[in-house]
């Protein structure tokens, strides 16, 4: 089966229109496509399409189905996974279990619903109306974070000592974790692995949408840096509401001056994107087909772009150091925060943080300094003589 090409469309209020046009274009290219609304409580995509989206995919156009994530179902699924395990404890406490009709999705369930939906999609192209960029970055980071918490709280290697648990319980005088805890851990680990595989697949990318009149340079820079920190790179930036080229020749001096400024802003923005395609739409397109034609023409559209590799450079012969280079396009020095903690490095970029496991060679080193230049964070490590082989 061909791997799914997943496009996560995120940005300002024009994102629903761009997502719908992107899905329609893929279907017109002859590719079986699903358009999925995620974290869209006001049903903005419904308004763009003129139909009411439900959890079950429904046909919208030839080759194109539409649906929305179901937060309530995702929440109930999560509770069902542990409900049976909790029932004896609830009975012991005399507590009455909640009826399904009483269950209301908690904050954050939308992220889990999207992560649960991604691996289950069977389509050639999946276009997702994703949450706003800050929430999307947090969602993309969630599987790795939860895997780390799971490994710390319920280490997998402890399950190997199942035969020894009764003996250990007798020696320690405390009950040992029951088998159901490890069974639940295995299910959770499997679900997280599936979600992470879908997120990090070569065909998965983010398409950012911004308005022409919002001067998006600083905000786009921060979004790109946050995505890069978690190993993602936009495949395109869509600027909507762009004035036509003819407006620069308008007899109205105000309109001509405005069009000239916007044209210069787009030129400057394109120069900062490091080769990421810059796509535009006009102030008002008549139909979704017109938006799709304006964005993508007759071609297949932007392809997914892999983030640059994070490599360790051995400079011991020259200056006695090893340098770990992390490509973080858009990162600013004033937003950067670095903390070494054992065999891990905590990297902060503004509101975004990631805990990175150090490559094995660097675990036997001390941090000697760091520098950020041209979107590359270079962290210098000095070998520890007590740990480094002579």
Coordinates of C-alpha atoms in Angstrom, one line a residue:
X1 CA 0.0 0.0 0.0
X2 CA 1.3 3.5 -0.9
X3 CA 2.3 5.6 2.0
X4 CA -0.1 8.5 2.8
X5 CA 0.9 12.0 1.9
X6 CA -0.2 14.1 4.9
X7 CA -0.5 17.9 4.8
X8 CA -1.2 19.7 8.1
X9 CA -2.6 23.1 7.2
X10 CA -2.3 25.6 10.0
X11 CA -2.5 29.3 10.4
X12 CA -4.9 32.3 10.5
X13 CA -8.6 32.3 9.7
X14 CA -8.0 31.6 6.0
X15 CA -6.6 28.1 6.8
X16 CA -9.9 26.4 6.2
X17 CA -10.2 27.7 2.7
X18 CA -6.6 26.8 1.9
X19 CA -7.1 23.3 3.4
X20 CA -10.2 22.7 1.4
X21 CA -8.6 24.0 -1.9
X22 CA -5.5 21.8 -1.2
X23 CA -7.7 18.7 -0.8
X24 CA -9.7 19.5 -3.8
X25 CA -6.6 20.0 -5.9
X26 CA -5.2 16.6 -4.8
X27 CA -8.5 14.9 -5.7
X28 CA -8.5 16.6 -9.1
X29 CA -5.0 15.1 -9.6
X30 CA -6.6 11.7 -9.4
X31 CA -5.5 10.9 -5.9
X32 CA -7.9 9.4 -3.3
X33 CA -8.1 12.2 -0.7
X34 CA -9.5 12.7 2.7
X35 CA -10.0 16.2 4.2
X36 CA -10.1 16.1 8.0
X37 CA -11.1 18.9 10.3
X38 CA -9.3 18.7 13.6
X39 CA -9.8 21.0 16.6
X40 CA -12.4 23.1 14.7
X41 CA -15.0 23.8 17.4
X42 CA -16.7 26.6 15.4
X43 CA -17.0 24.4 12.3
X44 CA -15.3 26.9 10.0
X45 CA -14.5 24.2 7.5
X46 CA -18.2 23.2 7.4
X47 CA -19.0 26.8 6.4
X48 CA -16.3 26.8 3.6
X49 CA -17.6 23.5 2.2
X50 CA -21.3 24.2 2.7
X51 CA -21.8 20.8 4.3
X52 CA -21.9 19.5 7.9
X53 CA -18.9 17.3 8.6
X54 CA -19.3 14.2 10.8
X55 CA -16.9 11.6 12.2
X56 CA -17.6 9.2 9.4
X57 CA -16.1 10.2 6.0
X58 CA -18.6 11.3 3.4
X59 CA -18.1 12.0 -0.2
X60 CA -17.8 15.6 -1.3
X61 CA -16.4 15.6 -4.8
X62 CA -15.0 12.9 -7.1
X63 CA -12.1 11.3 -5.2
X64 CA -12.6 13.6 -2.1
X65 CA -14.1 12.6 1.2
X66 CA -14.5 14.9 4.2
X67 CA -14.8 14.2 7.9
X68 CA -13.9 15.7 11.3
X69 CA -12.1 14.2 14.4
X70 CA -14.4 13.1 17.2
X71 CA -13.1 14.4 20.5
X72 CA -15.9 12.8 22.5
X73 CA -15.2 9.3 20.9
X74 CA -11.4 9.7 21.6
X75 CA -12.1 10.6 25.2
X76 CA -14.4 7.6 25.7
X77 CA -11.9 5.3 24.0
X78 CA -9.2 6.4 26.4
X79 CA -11.5 5.9 29.4
X80 CA -12.6 2.5 28.1
X81 CA -9.0 1.4 28.0
X82 CA -8.6 1.9 31.8
X83 CA -12.2 1.8 33.0
X84 CA -12.3 -2.0 33.5
X85 CA -9.1 -1.8 35.5
X86 CA -10.5 1.0 37.8
X87 CA -13.8 -0.7 38.5
X88 CA -12.6 -2.8 41.5
X89 CA -11.1 0.2 43.1
X90 CA -14.3 2.2 42.5
X91 CA -16.4 -0.6 43.9
X92 CA -14.1 -0.7 47.0
X93 CA -14.7 3.0 47.5
X94 CA -18.4 2.7 46.9
X95 CA -18.2 5.1 44.0
X96 CA -20.7 4.9 41.1
X97 CA -19.1 4.8 37.6
X98 CA -20.0 7.6 35.2
X99 CA -22.5 6.8 32.5
X100 CA -21.3 7.4 28.9
X101 CA -23.8 10.2 28.5
X102 CA -22.1 12.1 31.4
X103 CA -18.7 12.0 29.9
X104 CA -17.5 15.3 28.5
X105 CA -14.2 15.6 26.7
X106 CA -11.5 17.3 28.8
X107 CA -9.2 20.1 27.6
X108 CA -6.4 18.6 25.4
X109 CA -8.6 15.8 24.1
X110 CA -8.5 17.4 20.6
X111 CA -4.8 16.7 20.4
X112 CA -5.3 13.1 21.4
X113 CA -8.1 12.8 18.8
X114 CA -5.9 14.0 16.0
X115 CA -3.0 11.8 17.0
X116 CA -5.4 8.8 17.2
X117 CA -6.8 9.6 13.7
X118 CA -3.6 10.0 11.8
X119 CA -2.4 6.4 11.8
X120 CA -5.9 5.1 11.0
X121 CA -6.4 7.0 7.7
X122 CA -6.5 5.0 4.5
X123 CA -6.1 7.5 1.7
X124 CA -3.4 8.5 -0.8
X125 CA -3.6 12.1 0.4
X126 CA -4.7 13.3 3.9
X127 CA -5.2 17.1 4.3
X128 CA -5.9 18.2 7.8
X129 CA -7.2 21.5 9.0
X130 CA -4.9 21.5 11.9
X131 CA -5.0 23.5 15.1
X132 CA -3.3 27.0 15.2
X133 CA 0.5 26.8 14.9
X134 CA 1.4 26.9 18.7
X135 CA -1.1 24.1 19.4
X136 CA 0.0 22.1 16.4
X137 CA 3.6 22.2 17.5
X138 CA 2.5 21.0 21.0
X139 CA 0.5 18.2 19.3
X140 CA 3.4 17.1 17.2
X141 CA 5.7 17.0 20.2
X142 CA 3.2 15.1 22.4
X143 CA 4.0 11.4 21.4
X144 CA 7.7 11.9 22.1
X145 CA 6.9 13.6 25.4
X146 CA 4.5 10.9 26.5
X147 CA 6.8 8.1 25.5
X148 CA 9.5 9.7 27.7
X149 CA 7.1 10.0 30.7
X150 CA 6.0 6.4 30.2
X151 CA 9.6 5.1 30.1
X152 CA 10.3 7.0 33.3
X153 CA 7.1 6.1 35.2
X154 CA 6.7 2.4 34.1
X155 CA 10.1 1.3 32.8
X156 CA 9.7 -1.6 30.3
X157 CA 12.6 -3.5 31.7
X158 CA 10.8 -4.0 35.0
X159 CA 8.3 -6.3 33.3
X160 CA 11.1 -8.7 32.6
X161 CA 11.3 -9.6 36.3
X162 CA 7.7 -10.9 36.3
X163 CA 8.7 -14.2 37.9
X164 CA 10.6 -12.4 40.6
X165 CA 7.8 -10.0 41.6
X166 CA 6.3 -12.3 44.4
X167 CA 9.7 -12.7 45.9
X168 CA 10.5 -9.0 45.6
X169 CA 7.1 -8.2 47.2
X170 CA 7.9 -10.4 50.1
X171 CA 11.4 -8.9 50.6
X172 CA 10.3 -5.3 50.2
X173 CA 7.1 -5.7 52.2
X174 CA 5.1 -3.8 49.5
X175 CA 2.9 -5.0 46.7
X176 CA 4.4 -5.1 43.2
X177 CA 2.7 -3.6 40.1
X178 CA 0.1 -5.9 38.7
X179 CA 0.2 -7.4 35.2
X180 CA -2.6 -5.1 34.0
X181 CA -0.3 -2.1 34.5
X182 CA 2.3 -3.5 32.1
X183 CA -0.4 -4.6 29.7
X184 CA -1.8 -1.0 29.7
X185 CA 1.7 0.3 29.3
X186 CA 2.3 -1.9 26.2
X187 CA -1.0 -0.7 24.6
X188 CA -0.1 3.0 25.3
X189 CA 3.4 2.5 24.0
X190 CA 2.0 0.9 20.8
X191 CA -0.4 3.7 20.2
X192 CA 2.2 6.4 20.8
X193 CA 4.6 4.6 18.4
X194 CA 1.9 4.6 15.7
X195 CA 1.2 8.3 16.2
X196 CA 4.8 9.2 16.1
X197 CA 5.4 7.1 13.0
X198 CA 2.6 9.0 11.2
X199 CA 4.0 12.4 12.3
X200 CA 7.6 11.7 11.3
X201 CA 6.8 9.8 8.1
X202 CA 8.6 11.3 5.1
X203 CA 5.3 12.3 3.5
X204 CA 4.1 14.3 6.4
X205 CA 4.5 18.1 6.4
X206 CA 3.1 21.4 7.6
X207 CA 1.7 24.1 5.4
X208 CA 1.5 27.5 7.1
X209 CA -1.1 30.1 6.2
X210 CA -0.9 33.8 7.0
X211 CA -2.5 37.0 5.9
X212 CA -0.8 39.6 3.7
X213 CA -1.8 42.5 5.9
X214 CA -0.4 41.1 9.2
X215 CA 3.4 41.6 8.6
X216 CA 4.0 38.0 9.5
X217 CA 7.8 38.0 9.5
X218 CA 8.5 37.7 13.3
X219 CA 5.6 35.3 13.9
X220 CA 6.6 33.0 11.0
X221 CA 10.1 33.0 12.3
X222 CA 9.1 31.8 15.7
X223 CA 6.7 29.1 14.2
X224 CA 9.5 27.8 11.9
X225 CA 11.9 27.6 14.9
X226 CA 9.4 25.7 17.0
X227 CA 8.7 23.2 14.2
X228 CA 12.4 22.8 13.6
X229 CA 13.1 22.1 17.2
X230 CA 10.8 19.0 16.9
X231 CA 12.2 17.9 13.6
X232 CA 9.6 19.4 11.2
X233 CA 10.0 21.8 8.3
X234 CA 7.1 23.6 6.4
X235 CA 6.6 22.5 2.8
X236 CA 5.2 25.9 1.9
X237 CA 4.0 29.2 3.2
X238 CA 0.7 30.5 1.9
X239 CA 0.0 34.3 2.0
X240 CA -3.6 35.1 1.3
X241 CA -5.2 38.4 0.4
X242 CA -2.4 39.5 -1.8
X243 CA -3.2 42.5 -4.0
X244 CA -2.9 42.0 -7.8
X245 CA 0.2 43.2 -9.5
X246 CA -1.9 45.7 -11.5
X247 CA -2.7 47.5 -8.3
X248 CA 0.8 49.0 -8.3
X249 CA -0.3 51.0 -11.4
X250 CA -3.6 52.1 -9.9
X251 CA -4.5 55.8 -10.5
X252 CA -5.3 55.9 -6.8
X253 CA -2.0 56.9 -5.2
X254 CA -2.9 55.3 -1.8
X255 CA -3.7 51.9 -3.4
X256 CA -0.6 52.0 -5.6
X257 CA 1.6 52.8 -2.6
X258 CA 0.0 50.0 -0.6
X259 CA 0.4 47.5 -3.4
X260 CA 4.1 48.4 -3.8
X261 CA 4.7 48.0 0.0
X262 CA 3.0 44.6 0.0
X263 CA 5.0 43.5 -3.1
X264 CA 8.3 44.5 -1.3
X265 CA 7.2 42.7 1.9
X266 CA 6.6 39.5 -0.1
X267 CA 10.0 39.7 -1.8
X268 CA 11.6 40.2 1.6
X269 CA 9.6 37.3 3.1
X270 CA 10.6 34.9 0.3
X271 CA 14.3 35.8 0.9
X272 CA 14.0 34.6 4.6
X273 CA 12.3 31.2 3.8
X274 CA 15.5 29.3 2.8
X275 CA 13.9 27.9 -0.4
X276 CA 10.5 27.1 1.1
X277 CA 7.9 27.9 -1.6
X278 CA 5.9 31.0 -1.1
X279 CA 2.3 30.7 -2.5
X280 CA -0.3 33.4 -2.7
X281 CA -4.0 33.9 -3.1
X282 CA -5.9 37.1 -4.0
X283 CA -8.2 39.1 -1.8
X284 CA -11.3 37.2 -2.9
X285 CA -11.4 34.1 -5.1
X286 CA -14.8 33.0 -6.5
X287 CA -14.6 29.3 -5.8
X288 CA -12.4 26.7 -4.1
X289 CA -11.4 25.5 -7.6
X290 CA -10.1 29.1 -8.3
X291 CA -8.2 29.1 -5.0
X292 CA -6.6 25.7 -5.9
X293 CA -5.7 26.9 -9.4
X294 CA -4.1 30.1 -8.0
X295 CA -2.1 28.1 -5.4
X296 CA -1.0 25.0 -7.4
X297 CA -1.9 25.4 -11.1
X298 CA -1.8 22.1 -12.8
X299 CA 1.2 20.7 -10.9
X300 CA 1.1 18.3 -7.9
X301 CA 1.9 21.0 -5.4
X302 CA 4.8 21.3 -2.9
X303 CA 6.4 18.1 -1.7
X304 CA 7.3 17.3 1.9
X305 CA 10.7 18.6 2.9
X306 CA 12.9 16.8 5.4
X307 CA 14.5 18.8 8.1
X308 CA 18.3 19.0 8.0
X309 CA 20.2 16.3 9.9
X310 CA 21.7 17.0 13.3
X311 CA 25.3 15.9 13.1
X312 CA 28.3 15.7 15.4
X313 CA 31.5 17.1 14.0
X314 CA 34.7 15.7 15.4
X315 CA 37.2 18.6 15.8
X316 CA 39.4 17.0 18.5
X317 CA 42.5 17.1 16.2
X318 CA 42.0 20.8 15.5
X319 CA 40.8 22.3 18.9
X320 CA 40.1 19.3 21.1
X321 CA 36.3 19.6 20.8
X322 CA 33.2 17.9 19.4
X323 CA 30.5 20.1 18.0
X324 CA 26.8 19.1 17.8
X325 CA 25.0 21.0 15.1
X326 CA 21.3 21.4 15.3
X327 CA 19.5 23.1 12.4
X328 CA 16.9 25.5 13.8
X329 CA 16.0 27.9 11.0
X330 CA 14.2 30.9 12.4
X331 CA 15.7 30.6 15.9
X332 CA 16.7 33.8 17.6
X333 CA 19.5 34.0 20.2
X334 CA 17.3 35.9 22.7
X335 CA 14.7 33.0 22.7
X336 CA 17.3 30.3 23.3
X337 CA 17.7 28.4 26.5
X338 CA 20.1 25.4 27.0
X339 CA 20.4 23.1 30.1
X340 CA 22.6 20.0 30.3
X341 CA 21.1 17.4 32.6
X342 CA 22.9 14.1 32.8
X343 CA 22.8 12.4 29.4
X344 CA 20.2 14.8 28.1
X345 CA 20.1 18.3 26.8
X346 CA 17.0 20.5 27.4
X347 CA 16.6 23.0 24.5
X348 CA 14.1 25.9 24.9
X349 CA 13.1 28.2 22.1
X350 CA 10.6 30.7 23.5
X351 CA 7.5 28.8 24.5
X352 CA 8.8 25.5 23.0
X353 CA 11.0 23.0 24.8
X354 CA 12.4 19.6 23.9
X355 CA 14.5 17.1 25.9
X356 CA 17.1 15.6 23.6
X357 CA 19.1 12.5 24.4
X358 CA 22.8 13.2 23.8
X359 CA 24.6 11.1 21.2
X360 CA 26.7 8.5 22.9
X361 CA 30.1 10.2 22.3
X362 CA 28.9 13.5 23.9
X363 CA 27.7 11.8 27.1
X364 CA 31.4 11.5 28.1
X365 CA 32.0 15.2 27.5
X366 CA 31.3 18.5 29.2
X367 CA 29.6 21.5 27.6
X368 CA 32.2 24.0 26.5
X369 CA 29.9 26.6 24.9
X370 CA 27.3 27.2 22.2
X371 CA 26.6 29.6 19.4
X372 CA 23.7 30.3 17.0
X373 CA 24.5 31.5 13.5
X374 CA 22.5 31.4 10.3
X375 CA 19.8 29.1 11.8
X376 CA 22.3 26.5 13.1
X377 CA 22.9 26.0 16.8
X378 CA 26.5 24.7 17.4
X379 CA 27.0 23.2 20.8
X380 CA 30.7 22.6 21.7
X381 CA 31.7 19.6 23.9
X382 CA 35.0 19.0 25.5
X383 CA 35.9 15.3 26.2
X384 CA 36.1 14.5 29.9
X385 CA 39.6 13.1 30.5
X386 CA 38.2 10.8 33.3
X387 CA 35.7 9.2 30.9
X388 CA 37.3 9.5 27.5
X389 CA 39.7 6.7 26.4
X390 CA 43.3 7.7 25.9

